[in-house]
XYZ file of C-alpha atoms in Angstrom:
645
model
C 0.000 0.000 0.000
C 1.782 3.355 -1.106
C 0.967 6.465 0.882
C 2.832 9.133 2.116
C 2.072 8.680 5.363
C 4.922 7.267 8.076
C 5.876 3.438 8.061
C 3.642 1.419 10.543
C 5.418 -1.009 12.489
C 3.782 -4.274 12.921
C 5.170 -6.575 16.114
C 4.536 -10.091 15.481
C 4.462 -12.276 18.703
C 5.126 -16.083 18.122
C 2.795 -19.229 18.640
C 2.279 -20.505 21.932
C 2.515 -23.914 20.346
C 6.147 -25.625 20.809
C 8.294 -26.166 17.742
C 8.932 -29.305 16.041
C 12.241 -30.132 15.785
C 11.987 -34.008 14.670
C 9.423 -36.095 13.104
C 10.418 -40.080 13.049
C 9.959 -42.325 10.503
C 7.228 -43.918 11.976
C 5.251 -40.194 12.549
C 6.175 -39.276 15.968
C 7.185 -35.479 16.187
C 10.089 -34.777 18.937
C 9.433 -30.984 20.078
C 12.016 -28.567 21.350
C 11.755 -28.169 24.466
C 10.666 -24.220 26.304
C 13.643 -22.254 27.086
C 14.147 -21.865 30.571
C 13.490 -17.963 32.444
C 17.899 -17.987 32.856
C 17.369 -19.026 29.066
C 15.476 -16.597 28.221
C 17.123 -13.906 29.785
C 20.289 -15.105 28.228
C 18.810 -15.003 24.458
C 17.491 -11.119 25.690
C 20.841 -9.741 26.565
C 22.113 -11.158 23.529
C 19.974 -8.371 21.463
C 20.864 -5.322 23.064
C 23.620 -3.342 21.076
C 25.630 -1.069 23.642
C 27.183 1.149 20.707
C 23.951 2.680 19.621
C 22.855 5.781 21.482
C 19.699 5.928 23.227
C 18.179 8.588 21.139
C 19.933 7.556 17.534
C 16.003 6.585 16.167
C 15.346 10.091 17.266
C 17.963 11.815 15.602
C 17.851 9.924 12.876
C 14.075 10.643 12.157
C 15.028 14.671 12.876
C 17.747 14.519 9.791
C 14.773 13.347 7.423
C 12.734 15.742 6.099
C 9.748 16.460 6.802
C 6.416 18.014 4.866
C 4.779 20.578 7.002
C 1.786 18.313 7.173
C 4.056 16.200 8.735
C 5.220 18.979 11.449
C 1.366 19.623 11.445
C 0.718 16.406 12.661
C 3.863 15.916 15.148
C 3.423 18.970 17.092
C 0.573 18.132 19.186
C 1.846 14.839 19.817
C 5.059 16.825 21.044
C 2.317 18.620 23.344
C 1.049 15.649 24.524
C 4.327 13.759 25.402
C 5.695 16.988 27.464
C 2.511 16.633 29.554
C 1.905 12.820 29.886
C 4.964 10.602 30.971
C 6.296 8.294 28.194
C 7.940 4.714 29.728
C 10.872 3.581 28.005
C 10.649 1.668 24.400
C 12.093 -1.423 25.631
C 12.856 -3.253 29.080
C 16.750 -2.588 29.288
C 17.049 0.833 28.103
C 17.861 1.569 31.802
C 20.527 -0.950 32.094
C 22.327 0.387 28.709
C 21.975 3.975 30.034
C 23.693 3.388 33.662
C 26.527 1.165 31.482
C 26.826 4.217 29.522
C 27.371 6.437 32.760
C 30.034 4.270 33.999
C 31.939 4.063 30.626
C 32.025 8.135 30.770
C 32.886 7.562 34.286
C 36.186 5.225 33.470
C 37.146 7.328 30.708
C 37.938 10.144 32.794
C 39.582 8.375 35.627
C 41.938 7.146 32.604
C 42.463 10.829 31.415
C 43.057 11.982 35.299
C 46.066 9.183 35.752
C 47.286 9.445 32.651
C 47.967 13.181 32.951
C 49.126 12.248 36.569
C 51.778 9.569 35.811
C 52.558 11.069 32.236
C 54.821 14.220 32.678
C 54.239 15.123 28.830
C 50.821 16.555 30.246
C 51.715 18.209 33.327
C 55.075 18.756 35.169
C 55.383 19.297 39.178
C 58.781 21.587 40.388
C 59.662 20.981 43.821
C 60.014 23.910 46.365
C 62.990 24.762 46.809
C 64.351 24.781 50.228
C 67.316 26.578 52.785
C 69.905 23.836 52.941
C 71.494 25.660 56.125
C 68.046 25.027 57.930
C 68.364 21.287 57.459
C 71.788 20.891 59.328
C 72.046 20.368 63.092
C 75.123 19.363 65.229
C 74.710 15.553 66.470
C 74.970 17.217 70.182
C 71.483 19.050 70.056
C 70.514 15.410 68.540
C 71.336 13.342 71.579
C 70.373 16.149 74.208
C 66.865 16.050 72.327
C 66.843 11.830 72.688
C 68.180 12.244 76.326
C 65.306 14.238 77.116
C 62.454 12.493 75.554
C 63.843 9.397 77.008
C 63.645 10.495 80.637
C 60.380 11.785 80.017
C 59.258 8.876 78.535
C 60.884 7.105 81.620
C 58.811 9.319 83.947
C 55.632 8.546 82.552
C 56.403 4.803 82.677
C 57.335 4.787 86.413
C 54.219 6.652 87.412
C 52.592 4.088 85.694
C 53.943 1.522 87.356
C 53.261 2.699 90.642
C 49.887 3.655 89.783
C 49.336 -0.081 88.847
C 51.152 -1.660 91.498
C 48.978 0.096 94.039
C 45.647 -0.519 92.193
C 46.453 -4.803 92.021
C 47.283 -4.394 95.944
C 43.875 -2.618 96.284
C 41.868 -5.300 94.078
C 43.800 -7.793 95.988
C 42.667 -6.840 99.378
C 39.054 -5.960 97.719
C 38.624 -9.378 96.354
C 39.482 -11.173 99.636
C 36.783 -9.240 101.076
C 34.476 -10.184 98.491
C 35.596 -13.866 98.639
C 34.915 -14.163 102.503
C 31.423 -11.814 101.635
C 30.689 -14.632 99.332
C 31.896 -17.571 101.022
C 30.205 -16.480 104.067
C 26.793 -16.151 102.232
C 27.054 -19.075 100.969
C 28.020 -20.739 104.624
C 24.960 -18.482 105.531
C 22.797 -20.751 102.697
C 23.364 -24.251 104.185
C 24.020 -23.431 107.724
C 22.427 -21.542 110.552
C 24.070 -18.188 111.751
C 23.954 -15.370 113.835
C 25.997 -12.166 114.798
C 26.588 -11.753 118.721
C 28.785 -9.041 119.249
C 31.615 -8.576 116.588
C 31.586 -12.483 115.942
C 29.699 -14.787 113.559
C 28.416 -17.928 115.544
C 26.808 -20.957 113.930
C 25.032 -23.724 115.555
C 25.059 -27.609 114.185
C 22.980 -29.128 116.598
C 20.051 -31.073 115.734
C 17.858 -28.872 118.179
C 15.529 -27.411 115.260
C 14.955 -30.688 114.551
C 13.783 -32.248 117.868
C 16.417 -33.000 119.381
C 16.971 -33.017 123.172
C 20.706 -33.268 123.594
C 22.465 -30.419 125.473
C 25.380 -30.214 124.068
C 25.059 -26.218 122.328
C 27.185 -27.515 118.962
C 28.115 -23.657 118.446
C 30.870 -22.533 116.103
C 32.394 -19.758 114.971
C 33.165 -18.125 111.599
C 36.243 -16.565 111.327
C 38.309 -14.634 108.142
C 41.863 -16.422 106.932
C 44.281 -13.827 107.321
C 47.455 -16.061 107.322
C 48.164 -16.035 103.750
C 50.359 -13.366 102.362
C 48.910 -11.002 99.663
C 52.243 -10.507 97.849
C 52.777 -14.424 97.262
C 50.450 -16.479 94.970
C 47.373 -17.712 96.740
C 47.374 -21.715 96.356
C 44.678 -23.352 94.884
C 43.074 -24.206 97.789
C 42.747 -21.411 99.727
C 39.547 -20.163 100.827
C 39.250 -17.132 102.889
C 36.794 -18.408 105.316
C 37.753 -20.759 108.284
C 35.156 -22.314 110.954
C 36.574 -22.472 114.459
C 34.494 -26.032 115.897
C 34.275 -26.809 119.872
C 37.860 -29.873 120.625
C 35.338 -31.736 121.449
C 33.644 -32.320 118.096
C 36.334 -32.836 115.988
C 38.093 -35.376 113.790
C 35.513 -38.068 112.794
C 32.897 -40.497 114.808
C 30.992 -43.380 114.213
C 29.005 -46.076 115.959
C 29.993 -49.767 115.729
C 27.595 -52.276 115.807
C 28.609 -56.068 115.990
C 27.614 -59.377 117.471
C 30.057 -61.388 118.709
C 30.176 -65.215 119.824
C 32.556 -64.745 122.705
C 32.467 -61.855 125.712
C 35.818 -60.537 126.405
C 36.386 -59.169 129.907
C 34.735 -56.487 131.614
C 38.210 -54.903 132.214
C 39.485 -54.892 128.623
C 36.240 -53.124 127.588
C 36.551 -49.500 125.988
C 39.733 -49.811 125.223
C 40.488 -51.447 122.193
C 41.134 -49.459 118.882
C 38.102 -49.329 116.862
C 38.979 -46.345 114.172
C 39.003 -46.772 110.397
C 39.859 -44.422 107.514
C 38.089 -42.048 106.688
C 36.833 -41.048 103.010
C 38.515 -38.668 101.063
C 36.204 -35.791 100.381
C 35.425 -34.932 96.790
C 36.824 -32.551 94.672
C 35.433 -28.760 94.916
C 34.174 -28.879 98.292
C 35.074 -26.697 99.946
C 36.989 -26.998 103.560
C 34.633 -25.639 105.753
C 31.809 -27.979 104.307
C 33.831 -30.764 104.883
C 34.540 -29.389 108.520
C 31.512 -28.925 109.798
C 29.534 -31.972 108.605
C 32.380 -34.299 110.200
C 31.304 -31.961 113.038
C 27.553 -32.596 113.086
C 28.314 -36.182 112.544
C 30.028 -36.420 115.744
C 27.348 -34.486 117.241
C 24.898 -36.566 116.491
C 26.727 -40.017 117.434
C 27.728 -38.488 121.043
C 23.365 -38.167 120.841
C 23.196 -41.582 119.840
C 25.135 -43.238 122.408
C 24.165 -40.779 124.937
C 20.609 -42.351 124.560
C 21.268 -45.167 124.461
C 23.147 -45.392 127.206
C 20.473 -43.606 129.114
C 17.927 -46.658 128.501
C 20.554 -49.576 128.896
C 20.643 -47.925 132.535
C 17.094 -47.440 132.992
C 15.812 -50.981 130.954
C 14.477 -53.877 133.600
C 15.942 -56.957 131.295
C 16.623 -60.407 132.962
C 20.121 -59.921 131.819
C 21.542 -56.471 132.529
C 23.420 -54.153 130.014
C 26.356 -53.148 130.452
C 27.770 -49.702 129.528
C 31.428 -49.458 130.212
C 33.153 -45.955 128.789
C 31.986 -46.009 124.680
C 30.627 -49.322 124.230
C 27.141 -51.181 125.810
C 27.086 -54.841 126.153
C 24.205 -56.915 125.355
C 23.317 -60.503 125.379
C 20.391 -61.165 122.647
C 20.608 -64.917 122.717
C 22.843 -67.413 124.450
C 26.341 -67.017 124.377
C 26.183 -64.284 121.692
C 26.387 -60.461 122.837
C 25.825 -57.427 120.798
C 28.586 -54.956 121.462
C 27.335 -51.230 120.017
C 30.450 -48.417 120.259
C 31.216 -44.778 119.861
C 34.518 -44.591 117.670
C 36.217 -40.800 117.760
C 39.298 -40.082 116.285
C 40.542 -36.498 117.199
C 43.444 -37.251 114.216
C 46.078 -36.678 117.319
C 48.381 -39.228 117.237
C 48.588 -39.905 120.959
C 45.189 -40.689 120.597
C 45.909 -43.602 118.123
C 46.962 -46.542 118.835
C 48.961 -49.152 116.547
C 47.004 -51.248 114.163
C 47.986 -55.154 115.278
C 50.125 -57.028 112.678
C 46.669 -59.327 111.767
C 44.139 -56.950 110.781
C 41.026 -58.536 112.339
C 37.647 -59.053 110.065
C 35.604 -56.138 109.889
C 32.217 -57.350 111.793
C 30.751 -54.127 111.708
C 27.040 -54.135 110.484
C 26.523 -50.864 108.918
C 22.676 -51.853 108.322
C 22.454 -51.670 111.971
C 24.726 -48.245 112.073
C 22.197 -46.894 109.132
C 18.842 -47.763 110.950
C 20.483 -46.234 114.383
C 20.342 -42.967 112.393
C 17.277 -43.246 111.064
C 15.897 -44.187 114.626
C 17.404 -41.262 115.914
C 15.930 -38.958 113.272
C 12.336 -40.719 113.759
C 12.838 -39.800 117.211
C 13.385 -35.558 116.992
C 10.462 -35.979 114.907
C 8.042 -37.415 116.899
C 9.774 -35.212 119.287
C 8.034 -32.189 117.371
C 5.074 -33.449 116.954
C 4.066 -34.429 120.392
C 4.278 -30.631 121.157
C 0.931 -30.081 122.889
C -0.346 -26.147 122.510
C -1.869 -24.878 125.423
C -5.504 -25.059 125.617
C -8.132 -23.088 127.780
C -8.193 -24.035 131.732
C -12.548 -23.757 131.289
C -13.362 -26.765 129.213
C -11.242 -28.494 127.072
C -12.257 -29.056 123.256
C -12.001 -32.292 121.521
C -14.298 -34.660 120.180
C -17.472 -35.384 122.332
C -16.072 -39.355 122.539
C -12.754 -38.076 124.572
C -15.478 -37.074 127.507
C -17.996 -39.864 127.493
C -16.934 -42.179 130.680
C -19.128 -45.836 131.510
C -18.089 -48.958 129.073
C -16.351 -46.838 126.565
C -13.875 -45.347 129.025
C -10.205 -46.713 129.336
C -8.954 -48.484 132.362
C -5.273 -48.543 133.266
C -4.235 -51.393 131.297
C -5.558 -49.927 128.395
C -4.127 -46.543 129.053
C -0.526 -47.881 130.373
C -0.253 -49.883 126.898
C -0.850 -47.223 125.296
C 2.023 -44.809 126.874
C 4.521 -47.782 126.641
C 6.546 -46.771 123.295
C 10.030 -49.240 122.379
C 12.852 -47.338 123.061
C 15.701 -46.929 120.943
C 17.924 -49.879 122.414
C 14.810 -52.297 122.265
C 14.153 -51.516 118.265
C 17.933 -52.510 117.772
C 18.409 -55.166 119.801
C 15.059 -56.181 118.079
C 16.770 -55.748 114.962
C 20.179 -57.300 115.753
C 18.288 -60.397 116.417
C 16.547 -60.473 113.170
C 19.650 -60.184 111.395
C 21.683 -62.584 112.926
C 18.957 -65.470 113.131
C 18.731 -64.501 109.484
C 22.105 -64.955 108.556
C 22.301 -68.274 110.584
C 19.098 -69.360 108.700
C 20.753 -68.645 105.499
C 24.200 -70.653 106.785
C 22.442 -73.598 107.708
C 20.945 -74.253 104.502
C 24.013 -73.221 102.770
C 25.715 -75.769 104.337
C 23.343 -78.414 103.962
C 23.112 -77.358 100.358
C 26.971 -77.984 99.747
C 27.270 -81.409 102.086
C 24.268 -83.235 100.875
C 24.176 -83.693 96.874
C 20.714 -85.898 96.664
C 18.363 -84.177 96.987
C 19.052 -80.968 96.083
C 18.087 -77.976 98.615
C 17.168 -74.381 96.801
C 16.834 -71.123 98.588
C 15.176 -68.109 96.896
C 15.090 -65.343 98.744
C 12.588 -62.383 98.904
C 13.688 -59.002 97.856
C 11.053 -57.790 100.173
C 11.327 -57.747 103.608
C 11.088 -55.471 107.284
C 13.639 -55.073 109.795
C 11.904 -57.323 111.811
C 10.437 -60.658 109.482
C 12.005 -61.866 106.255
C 11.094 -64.516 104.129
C 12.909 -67.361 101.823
C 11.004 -70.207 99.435
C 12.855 -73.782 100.190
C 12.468 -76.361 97.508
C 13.562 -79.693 98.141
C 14.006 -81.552 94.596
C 15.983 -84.263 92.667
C 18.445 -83.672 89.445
C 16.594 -84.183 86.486
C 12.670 -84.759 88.177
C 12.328 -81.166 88.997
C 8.840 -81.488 86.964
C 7.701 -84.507 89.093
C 9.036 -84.108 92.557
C 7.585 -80.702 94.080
C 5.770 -82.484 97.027
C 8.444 -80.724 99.176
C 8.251 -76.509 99.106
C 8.468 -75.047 102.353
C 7.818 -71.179 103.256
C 10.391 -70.009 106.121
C 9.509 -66.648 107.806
C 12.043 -65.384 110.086
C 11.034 -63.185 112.848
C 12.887 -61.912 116.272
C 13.320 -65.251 118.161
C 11.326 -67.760 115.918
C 10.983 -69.379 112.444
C 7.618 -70.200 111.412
C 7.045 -72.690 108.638
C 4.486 -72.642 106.391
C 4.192 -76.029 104.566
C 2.444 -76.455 100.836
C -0.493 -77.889 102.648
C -0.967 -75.252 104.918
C 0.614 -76.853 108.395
C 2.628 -73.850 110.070
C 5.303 -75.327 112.149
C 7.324 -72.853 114.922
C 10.879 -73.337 115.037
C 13.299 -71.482 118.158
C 16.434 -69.454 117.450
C 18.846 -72.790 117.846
C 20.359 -73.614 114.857
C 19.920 -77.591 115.146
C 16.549 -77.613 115.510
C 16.023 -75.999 112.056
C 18.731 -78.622 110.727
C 16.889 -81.386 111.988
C 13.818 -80.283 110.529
C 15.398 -79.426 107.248
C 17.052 -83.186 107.420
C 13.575 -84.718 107.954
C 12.156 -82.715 105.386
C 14.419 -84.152 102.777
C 14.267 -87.663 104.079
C 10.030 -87.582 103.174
C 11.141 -86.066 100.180
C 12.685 -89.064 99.130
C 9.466 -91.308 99.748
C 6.996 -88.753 97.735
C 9.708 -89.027 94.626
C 9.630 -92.474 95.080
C 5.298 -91.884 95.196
C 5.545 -89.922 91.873
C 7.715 -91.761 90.550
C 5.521 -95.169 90.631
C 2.616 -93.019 88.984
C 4.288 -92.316 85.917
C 5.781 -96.247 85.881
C 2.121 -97.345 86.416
C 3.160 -98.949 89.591
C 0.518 -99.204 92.426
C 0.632 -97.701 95.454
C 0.012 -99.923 98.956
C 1.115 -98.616 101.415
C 2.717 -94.920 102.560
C 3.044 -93.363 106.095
C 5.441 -90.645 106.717
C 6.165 -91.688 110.570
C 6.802 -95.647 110.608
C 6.860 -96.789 113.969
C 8.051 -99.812 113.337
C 12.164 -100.502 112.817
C 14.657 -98.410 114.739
C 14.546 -95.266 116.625
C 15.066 -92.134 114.840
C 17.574 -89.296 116.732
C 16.248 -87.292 114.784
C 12.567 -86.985 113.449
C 10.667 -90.266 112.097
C 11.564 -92.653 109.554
C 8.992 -92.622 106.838
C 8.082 -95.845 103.837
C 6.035 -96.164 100.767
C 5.404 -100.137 99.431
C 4.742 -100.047 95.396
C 3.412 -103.172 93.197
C 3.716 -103.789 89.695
C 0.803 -103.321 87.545
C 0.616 -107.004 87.048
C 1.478 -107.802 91.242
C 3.743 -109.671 90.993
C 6.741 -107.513 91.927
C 6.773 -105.112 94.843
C 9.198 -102.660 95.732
C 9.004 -101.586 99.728
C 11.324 -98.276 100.792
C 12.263 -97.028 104.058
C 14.435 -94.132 104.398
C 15.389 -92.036 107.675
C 17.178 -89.100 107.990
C 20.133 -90.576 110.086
C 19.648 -94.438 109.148
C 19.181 -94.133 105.462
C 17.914 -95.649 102.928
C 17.065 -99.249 102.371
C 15.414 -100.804 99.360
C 13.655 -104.044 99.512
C 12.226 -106.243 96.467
C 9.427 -108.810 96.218
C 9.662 -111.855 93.676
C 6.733 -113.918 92.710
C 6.889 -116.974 94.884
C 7.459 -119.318 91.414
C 10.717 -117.817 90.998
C 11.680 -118.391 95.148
C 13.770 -121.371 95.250
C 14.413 -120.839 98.822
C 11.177 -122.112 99.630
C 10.316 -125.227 100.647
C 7.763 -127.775 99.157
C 5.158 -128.026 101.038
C 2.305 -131.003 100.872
C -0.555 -128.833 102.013
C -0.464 -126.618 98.996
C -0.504 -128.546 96.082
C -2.579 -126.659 93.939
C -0.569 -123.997 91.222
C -2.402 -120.951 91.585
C -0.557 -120.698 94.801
C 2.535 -120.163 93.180
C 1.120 -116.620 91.700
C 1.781 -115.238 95.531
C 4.973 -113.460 96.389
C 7.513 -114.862 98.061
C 9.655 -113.386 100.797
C 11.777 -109.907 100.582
C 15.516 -109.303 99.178
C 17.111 -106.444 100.323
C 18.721 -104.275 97.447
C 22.477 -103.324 97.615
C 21.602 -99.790 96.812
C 25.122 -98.360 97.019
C 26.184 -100.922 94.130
C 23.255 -99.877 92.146
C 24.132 -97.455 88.771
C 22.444 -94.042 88.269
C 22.992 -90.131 89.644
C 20.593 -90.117 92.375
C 18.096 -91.675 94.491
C 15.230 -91.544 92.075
C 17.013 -92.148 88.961
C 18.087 -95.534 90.373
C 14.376 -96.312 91.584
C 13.247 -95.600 87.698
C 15.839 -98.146 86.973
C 14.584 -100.603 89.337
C 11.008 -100.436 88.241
C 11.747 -100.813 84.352
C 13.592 -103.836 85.200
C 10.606 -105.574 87.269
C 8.114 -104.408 85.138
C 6.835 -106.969 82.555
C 7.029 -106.483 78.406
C 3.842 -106.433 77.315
């Protein structure tokens, strides 16, 4: 189309739709795949020429000419444009124009150094100076270095002092924050108070409950016995607790039970110390100090009681309390010694350790309850505080008042103010330990002397200070399945054993140690007998006869001697045991009377179903017979009698 109108430019935007770049053979068409947004602004950049000037279009349509229908036409659009804002023709004109700034911007830092470095531009004469001015004697020279030296030297010994005197004062002002601190933190964990210019403390147990006069005061004091100008050690802590001689070094009590009294005389004065534990790392002294203190305290309170009730106790055998230990006889020909070991850490004080150290025989269960006793004790201390109630009527429930049936007499009201003191509860409890630890000997030792049967102990994890409990099971290698006829239940109290059979029987056993061996012995005598009852059930032997006290035979020493008879299923075997716990065991076998040929004939019985009776008993060499135990033999017995079928 001619016209003489401007060019229109027509912007054609491409298809949405992808390109092909391949088709197959077989039709498929392989696209090209969308360029990427990095792509894209890749292939952009790629299109922008930096030589051409930003307005070159402009000035090139200005050199043109123009008709003045054409100027016509353009000046109101020139109005226009000056009055609306035009945006820029294309996205990076903005990035081409600040490029274009920093060009301009390089080119004339090149011009500035090149006229700089380049003396064909510009030349720079120096000023010229007064040589004379620049010439002074070397005398002037040093007197000016002398000077500035001493001053120098001046400044740096004012310095000095001024810092020497400031580390003194921090020195002296951190001690006093150290003991401020320390102290504070004494003041956290311990109880203080200021009397006068000093700092007492108390470690008695008084807040507590207790009753013990001893006032357990100490006092705080500030270390002033290290020297500021030499290095502190590592250990130094500017706080020091002065404690009463009498409470310190280290104390404990000493409980033990002993089979043989030594004399009176010799009592009290045997060594009794041992060494103490190290403390741990970062505690500090004081700590340390005063709990070993308080721990002394409270065993002087300890033995102090209990020395109190040994002398006030009515007991058919008297304590005795002779300087730090009490005597005490809980069962015949044992004695229960309980002592107060102090070590002040003197030397004179110690003797020397024999060349045979002796067995420690110290029960610290018993040293652990005696503490816990003690505590129990300040705190029913506290509570049995009474507050004082009005003299006209006292309140309380209406019950307290109501006399006739419901009123206590003095039995009642006697029992009820008698409360175990704190010897009784030990002794109580030094009984139960040591008939426990016999208990657990005895069976030990019958466990390791007698092989069949074998004797198991299981012990319960559970138990008081006063009653414990073990499970006894009596059984034979190899028939644990079959032979549990035999489990006994032991509890251990005080003075007494009570045992609880499986069938319910409760037997009481004393505190001697051979009546519960006996038992034990008889116990796994019967056992035999039930095996051999068991046993004879799973053989399909019959049972004829069983009695666990035979009266017949010899005289057990100790229990009753106890038999089972067995037949064959066909009768014509029998198998008749007898065991005792001190006689043994003895086996006997019954043939049919066909195979006797000890018999004699006999002219009154002539007819043969006679002969089906059985004959007379053989006794069994048991110890020649082959097997592992008592049981295992028997099964061998009864195979061997029983008939094929």
């Amino acid at each position: 189309m001619s016209g003489s109108g401007p060019a229109v430019r027509v912007s054609i935007e491409s298809s949405c739709e992808k390109q092909v770049q391949e088709v197959s053979l077989d039709g498929m068409e392989t696209y090209v795949p969308p360029l990427s947004m990095s792509q894209n602004l890749a292939k952009l950049a790629q299109r922008i020429d930096f030589g051409q000037g930003s307005d070159s279009d402009e000035e090139g349509a200005e050199t043109e000419p123009r008709d003045p229908q054409e100027w016509g036409k353009q000046e109101p659009e020139e109005d226009e444009a000056t009055v609306k804002f035009q945006p820029s023709l294309w996205p990076w004109d903005s990035v081409r124009n600040n490029l274009r700034s920093s060009l301009t911007e390089m080119c004339v830092l090149y011009d500035v150094l090149s006229v700089v470095k380049e003396k064909k531009y510009m030349a720079l004469d120096p000023v010229s100076q007064d040589p004379s001015a620049g010439k002074t004697p070397q005398v002037f020279q040093l007197i000016s270095k002398k000077k500035s030296l001493a001053t120098a030297a001046q400044l740096l010994l004012k310095g000095a002092d001024k810092l020497s005197k400031s580390v003194a004062e921090n020195q002296e002002n951190r001690r006093q924050r150290d003991f401020n601190s320390e102290l504070l933190r004494l003041r956290s964990q311990w109880k203080l108070r200021k009397v006068g210019d000093k700092i007492l403390g108390d470690l008695s147990y008084r807040s507590a409950g207790s009753l013990f006069p001893h006032a357990g005061t100490f006092e705080v004091i500030k270390n002033t016995d290290i020297d500021l100008d030499k290095k502190l050690p590592e250990d130094y802590c500017p706080l020091n607790v002065q404690i009463p001689s009498d409470l310190e070094g280290s104390a404990y009590i000493k409980v033990s039970i002993q089979k043989q009294a030594p004399d009176i005389g010799d009592l009290g004065t045997v060594s009794l110390f041992r060494r103490q534990p190290k403390a741990k790392a970062g505690t500090q002294p004081w700590h340390v100090k005063l709990e070993a203190a308080q721990n002394v305290l409270l065993c002087k309170e300890i033995f102090a009681q209990l020395s109190r009730e040994a002398v006030q106790i009515k007991s058919q055998i008297p304590h005795i309390v002779v300087k730090n230990q009490i005597i005490s006889q809980p069962f015949p020909g044992l004695q229960l010694s309980i002592s107060l070991c102090h070590s002040t850490g003197e030397k004179k004080n110690q003797r020397a350790s024999p060349e045979k150290p002796k067995p420690d025989d110290h029960l610290y269960v018993l040293e652990h309850n005696l503490h816990q006793l003690m505590r129990e004790f300040h705190k029913q201390t506290l509570s049995s505080i009474v507050m004082p109630h009005p003299a006209s009527a006292p309140f309380g429930h209406k019950r307290q008042r109501m006399a006739g049936p419901m009123a206590y007499d003095k039995a009642e009201i006697s029992n009820l103010q008698q409360n175990e003191g704190l010897l009784e509860k030990i002794i109580k409890q030094a009984k139960h330990i040591f008939l426990r630890s016999r208990t657990a000997r005895t069976i030990d030792s019958l466990a390791s002397r007698i092989e069949d049967p074998q004797i198991q102990a299981h012990w319960s994890n559970i138990n008081d200070v006063y009653e414990s409990s073990v499970k006894v099971l009596i059984t034979s290698q190899g028939y644990e399945q079959i032979c549990k006829s035999i489990q006994l239940q032991l509890n251990i109290g005080v003075e007494q054993i009570r045992v609880v059979h499986r069938d319910g029987r409760v037997i009481t056993l004393s505190h001697q140690e051979q009546e519960l061996q006996d038992f034990l012995l008889s116990q796994m005598s019967q056992h035999q007998v039930h095996a051999v009852q068991q046993l004879a059930k799973v053989m399909g032997w019959h049972v004829l006869s069983f009695s666990n006290h035979v009266g017949l035979g010899s005289v057990e020493s100790i229990g009753n001697a106890s038999a089972i008879t067995v037949a064959s299923s066909n009768g014509e075997y029998a198998i008749s045991v007898r065991n005792g716990p001190e006689s043994g065991c003895k086996v006997l076998v019954q043939f049919p009377r066909s195979q006797s040929k000890e018999l004699p004939k006999s002219d009154v019985i002539q007819d043969g179903k006679w002969n089906h009776l059985r004959g007379p008993y053989k006794e069994v060499h048991w110890s020649k017979m082959e097997g592992r135990n008592f049981v295992y033999k028997m099964e061998l017995l009864m195979a061997a009698l029983t008939p094929c079928p």
